[in-house]
């Protein structure tokens, strides 16, 4: 249960950071900011997934046999893993906040943007055509793994490229037929 131990270490690290900075444990964003400032180890895995659970989940996909699952250090809301199978490397996301009913909108939007050349992951459909399932009692999905890595201090050129991709994303999303009210409301 390697992932379980990593999750325990993460919780201990968050508790230690909360105590050291005299912050309530629930103020995750302040703690995560402290981790970034002081380069403390952090991992965005809140829900542990065993190898056996992953094999059962993968049975609904045509991705071949399970090889490995590695927690991803970046992120603040969901549990994210790099997933290796016989057919390649993917990203598994276990959603900590979104509900099963909200996922189809985001999966369709991501597929729409990806099909129009936006650099975003392509959702992987299950054998039954759905793009999401349930893993460890929570909504989950598998998406393509993009090349690249985390950039904590972007250059001016990287900022320009990000702005250009955001513009392309807005243009590509203009003809997306679905709509969803802002879950944080208009005042956010």
PDB file of N, CA and C in Angstrom, residues 12-57:
ATOM      1  N   UNK A  12       0.516  14.209   7.440  1.00  0.00           N
ATOM      2  CA  UNK A  12       1.419  14.612   8.509  1.00  0.00           C
ATOM      3  C   UNK A  12       2.130  15.909   8.142  1.00  0.00           C
ATOM      4  N   UNK A  13       2.563  16.030   6.886  1.00  0.00           N
ATOM      5  CA  UNK A  13       3.238  17.250   6.437  1.00  0.00           C
ATOM      6  C   UNK A  13       2.305  18.449   6.506  1.00  0.00           C
ATOM      7  N   UNK A  14       1.029  18.268   6.085  1.00  0.00           N
ATOM      8  CA  UNK A  14       0.069  19.370   6.152  1.00  0.00           C
ATOM      9  C   UNK A  14      -0.196  19.776   7.591  1.00  0.00           C
ATOM     10  N   UNK A  15      -0.328  18.797   8.493  1.00  0.00           N
ATOM     11  CA  UNK A  15      -0.549  19.103   9.910  1.00  0.00           C
ATOM     12  C   UNK A  15       0.643  19.855  10.480  1.00  0.00           C
ATOM     13  N   UNK A  16       1.850  19.400  10.143  1.00  0.00           N
ATOM     14  CA  UNK A  16       3.053  20.064  10.634  1.00  0.00           C
ATOM     15  C   UNK A  16       3.125  21.496  10.115  1.00  0.00           C
ATOM     16  N   UNK A  17       2.810  21.690   8.833  1.00  0.00           N
ATOM     17  CA  UNK A  17       2.837  23.042   8.263  1.00  0.00           C
ATOM     18  C   UNK A  17       1.775  23.920   8.920  1.00  0.00           C
ATOM     19  N   UNK A  18       0.585  23.385   9.147  1.00  0.00           N
ATOM     20  CA  UNK A  18      -0.478  24.158   9.782  1.00  0.00           C
ATOM     21  C   UNK A  18      -0.052  24.592  11.173  1.00  0.00           C
ATOM     22  N   UNK A  19       0.601  23.689  11.906  1.00  0.00           N
ATOM     23  CA  UNK A  19       1.054  24.023  13.254  1.00  0.00           C
ATOM     24  C   UNK A  19       2.178  25.054  13.207  1.00  0.00           C
ATOM     25  N   UNK A  20       3.151  24.835  12.319  1.00  0.00           N
ATOM     26  CA  UNK A  20       4.305  25.731  12.231  1.00  0.00           C
ATOM     27  C   UNK A  20       3.905  27.148  11.850  1.00  0.00           C
ATOM     28  N   UNK A  21       2.897  27.284  11.000  1.00  0.00           N
ATOM     29  CA  UNK A  21       2.474  28.609  10.568  1.00  0.00           C
ATOM     30  C   UNK A  21       1.270  29.109  11.361  1.00  0.00           C
ATOM     31  N   UNK A  22       0.899  28.384  12.412  1.00  0.00           N
ATOM     32  CA  UNK A  22      -0.220  28.729  13.287  1.00  0.00           C
ATOM     33  C   UNK A  22      -1.508  28.981  12.502  1.00  0.00           C
ATOM     34  N   UNK A  23      -1.783  28.091  11.548  1.00  0.00           N
ATOM     35  CA  UNK A  23      -2.977  28.188  10.723  1.00  0.00           C
ATOM     36  C   UNK A  23      -3.901  27.027  11.024  1.00  0.00           C
ATOM     37  N   UNK A  24      -5.208  27.238  10.935  1.00  0.00           N
ATOM     38  CA  UNK A  24      -6.122  26.095  11.078  1.00  0.00           C
ATOM     39  C   UNK A  24      -5.839  25.073   9.982  1.00  0.00           C
ATOM     40  N   UNK A  25      -5.983  23.814  10.315  1.00  0.00           N
ATOM     41  CA  UNK A  25      -5.676  22.738   9.365  1.00  0.00           C
ATOM     42  C   UNK A  25      -6.484  22.848   8.082  1.00  0.00           C
ATOM     43  N   UNK A  26      -7.688  23.427   8.149  1.00  0.00           N
ATOM     44  CA  UNK A  26      -8.563  23.503   6.976  1.00  0.00           C
ATOM     45  C   UNK A  26      -8.140  24.579   5.985  1.00  0.00           C
ATOM     46  N   UNK A  27      -7.192  25.416   6.323  1.00  0.00           N
ATOM     47  CA  UNK A  27      -6.753  26.476   5.418  1.00  0.00           C
ATOM     48  C   UNK A  27      -5.715  25.933   4.448  1.00  0.00           C
ATOM     49  N   UNK A  28      -6.130  24.984   3.628  1.00  0.00           N
ATOM     50  CA  UNK A  28      -5.221  24.274   2.732  1.00  0.00           C
ATOM     51  C   UNK A  28      -4.481  25.197   1.775  1.00  0.00           C
ATOM     52  N   UNK A  29      -5.166  26.207   1.275  1.00  0.00           N
ATOM     53  CA  UNK A  29      -4.522  27.059   0.272  1.00  0.00           C
ATOM     54  C   UNK A  29      -3.348  27.819   0.869  1.00  0.00           C
ATOM     55  N   UNK A  30      -3.495  28.304   2.097  1.00  0.00           N
ATOM     56  CA  UNK A  30      -2.389  28.999   2.752  1.00  0.00           C
ATOM     57  C   UNK A  30      -1.238  28.036   3.005  1.00  0.00           C
ATOM     58  N   UNK A  31      -1.557  26.827   3.385  1.00  0.00           N
ATOM     59  CA  UNK A  31      -0.529  25.829   3.641  1.00  0.00           C
ATOM     60  C   UNK A  31       0.185  25.460   2.351  1.00  0.00           C
ATOM     61  N   UNK A  32      -0.581  25.263   1.304  1.00  0.00           N
ATOM     62  CA  UNK A  32       0.030  24.895   0.024  1.00  0.00           C
ATOM     63  C   UNK A  32       0.942  26.022  -0.453  1.00  0.00           C
ATOM     64  N   UNK A  33       0.540  27.259  -0.235  1.00  0.00           N
ATOM     65  CA  UNK A  33       1.390  28.400  -0.592  1.00  0.00           C
ATOM     66  C   UNK A  33       2.692  28.347   0.201  1.00  0.00           C
ATOM     67  N   UNK A  34       2.589  28.000   1.487  1.00  0.00           N
ATOM     68  CA  UNK A  34       3.792  27.874   2.309  1.00  0.00           C
ATOM     69  C   UNK A  34       4.681  26.762   1.772  1.00  0.00           C
ATOM     70  N   UNK A  35       4.098  25.659   1.329  1.00  0.00           N
ATOM     71  CA  UNK A  35       4.881  24.569   0.755  1.00  0.00           C
ATOM     72  C   UNK A  35       5.631  25.072  -0.470  1.00  0.00           C
ATOM     73  N   UNK A  36       4.970  25.883  -1.305  1.00  0.00           N
ATOM     74  CA  UNK A  36       5.606  26.389  -2.522  1.00  0.00           C
ATOM     75  C   UNK A  36       6.746  27.344  -2.186  1.00  0.00           C
ATOM     76  N   UNK A  37       6.533  28.222  -1.203  1.00  0.00           N
ATOM     77  CA  UNK A  37       7.552  29.205  -0.836  1.00  0.00           C
ATOM     78  C   UNK A  37       8.809  28.530  -0.304  1.00  0.00           C
ATOM     79  N   UNK A  38       8.615  27.551   0.590  1.00  0.00           N
ATOM     80  CA  UNK A  38       9.753  26.920   1.240  1.00  0.00           C
ATOM     81  C   UNK A  38      10.189  25.619   0.580  1.00  0.00           C
ATOM     82  N   UNK A  39       9.561  25.285  -0.566  1.00  0.00           N
ATOM     83  CA  UNK A  39       9.904  24.083  -1.328  1.00  0.00           C
ATOM     84  C   UNK A  39       9.796  22.821  -0.476  1.00  0.00           C
ATOM     85  N   UNK A  40       8.768  22.776   0.363  1.00  0.00           N
ATOM     86  CA  UNK A  40       8.521  21.582   1.160  1.00  0.00           C
ATOM     87  C   UNK A  40       7.865  20.532   0.276  1.00  0.00           C
ATOM     88  N   UNK A  41       8.096  19.254   0.527  1.00  0.00           N
ATOM     89  CA  UNK A  41       7.468  18.225  -0.308  1.00  0.00           C
ATOM     90  C   UNK A  41       5.963  18.205  -0.092  1.00  0.00           C
ATOM     91  N   UNK A  42       5.198  18.143  -1.167  1.00  0.00           N
ATOM     92  CA  UNK A  42       3.744  18.074  -1.090  1.00  0.00           C
ATOM     93  C   UNK A  42       3.257  17.109  -2.160  1.00  0.00           C
ATOM     94  N   UNK A  43       2.099  16.544  -1.958  1.00  0.00           N
ATOM     95  CA  UNK A  43       1.539  15.649  -2.954  1.00  0.00           C
ATOM     96  C   UNK A  43       0.040  15.849  -3.008  1.00  0.00           C
ATOM     97  N   UNK A  44      -0.506  15.939  -4.226  1.00  0.00           N
ATOM     98  CA  UNK A  44      -1.936  16.123  -4.402  1.00  0.00           C
ATOM     99  C   UNK A  44      -2.625  14.769  -4.531  1.00  0.00           C
ATOM    100  N   UNK A  45      -2.557  13.981  -3.482  1.00  0.00           N
ATOM    101  CA  UNK A  45      -3.264  12.713  -3.438  1.00  0.00           C
ATOM    102  C   UNK A  45      -4.000  12.650  -2.121  1.00  0.00           C
ATOM    103  N   UNK A  46      -5.312  12.853  -2.195  1.00  0.00           N
ATOM    104  CA  UNK A  46      -6.144  12.835  -1.005  1.00  0.00           C
ATOM    105  C   UNK A  46      -6.864  11.501  -0.865  1.00  0.00           C
ATOM    106  N   UNK A  47      -7.104  10.833  -1.984  1.00  0.00           N
ATOM    107  CA  UNK A  47      -7.753   9.526  -1.995  1.00  0.00           C
ATOM    108  C   UNK A  47      -6.755   8.496  -2.505  1.00  0.00           C
ATOM    109  N   UNK A  48      -6.427   7.543  -1.672  1.00  0.00           N
ATOM    110  CA  UNK A  48      -5.512   6.476  -2.070  1.00  0.00           C
ATOM    111  C   UNK A  48      -6.252   5.453  -2.927  1.00  0.00           C
ATOM    112  N   UNK A  49      -5.565   4.952  -3.934  1.00  0.00           N
ATOM    113  CA  UNK A  49      -6.115   3.933  -4.829  1.00  0.00           C
ATOM    114  C   UNK A  49      -5.147   2.757  -4.819  1.00  0.00           C
ATOM    115  N   UNK A  50      -5.639   1.586  -4.462  1.00  0.00           N
ATOM    116  CA  UNK A  50      -4.784   0.402  -4.447  1.00  0.00           C
ATOM    117  C   UNK A  50      -4.623  -0.141  -5.863  1.00  0.00           C
ATOM    118  N   UNK A  51      -3.611  -0.952  -6.045  1.00  0.00           N
ATOM    119  CA  UNK A  51      -3.392  -1.585  -7.354  1.00  0.00           C
ATOM    120  C   UNK A  51      -4.592  -2.448  -7.738  1.00  0.00           C
ATOM    121  N   UNK A  52      -5.157  -3.162  -6.769  1.00  0.00           N
ATOM    122  CA  UNK A  52      -6.329  -4.005  -7.056  1.00  0.00           C
ATOM    123  C   UNK A  52      -7.533  -3.165  -7.479  1.00  0.00           C
ATOM    124  N   UNK A  53      -7.777  -2.027  -6.806  1.00  0.00           N
ATOM    125  CA  UNK A  53      -8.873  -1.133  -7.207  1.00  0.00           C
ATOM    126  C   UNK A  53      -8.650  -0.616  -8.621  1.00  0.00           C
ATOM    127  N   UNK A  54      -7.398  -0.322  -8.954  1.00  0.00           N
ATOM    128  CA  UNK A  54      -7.088   0.207 -10.282  1.00  0.00           C
ATOM    129  C   UNK A  54      -7.334  -0.850 -11.347  1.00  0.00           C
ATOM    130  N   UNK A  55      -6.974  -2.082 -11.069  1.00  0.00           N
ATOM    131  CA  UNK A  55      -7.205  -3.163 -12.036  1.00  0.00           C
ATOM    132  C   UNK A  55      -8.703  -3.341 -12.307  1.00  0.00           C
ATOM    133  N   UNK A  56      -9.518  -3.269 -11.266  1.00  0.00           N
ATOM    134  CA  UNK A  56     -10.978  -3.393 -11.431  1.00  0.00           C
ATOM    135  C   UNK A  56     -11.501  -2.220 -12.251  1.00  0.00           C
ATOM    136  N   UNK A  57     -11.046  -0.995 -11.949  1.00  0.00           N
ATOM    137  CA  UNK A  57     -11.478   0.199 -12.681  1.00  0.00           C
ATOM    138  C   UNK A  57     -11.088   0.093 -14.154  1.00  0.00           C
TER     139      UNK A  57
END
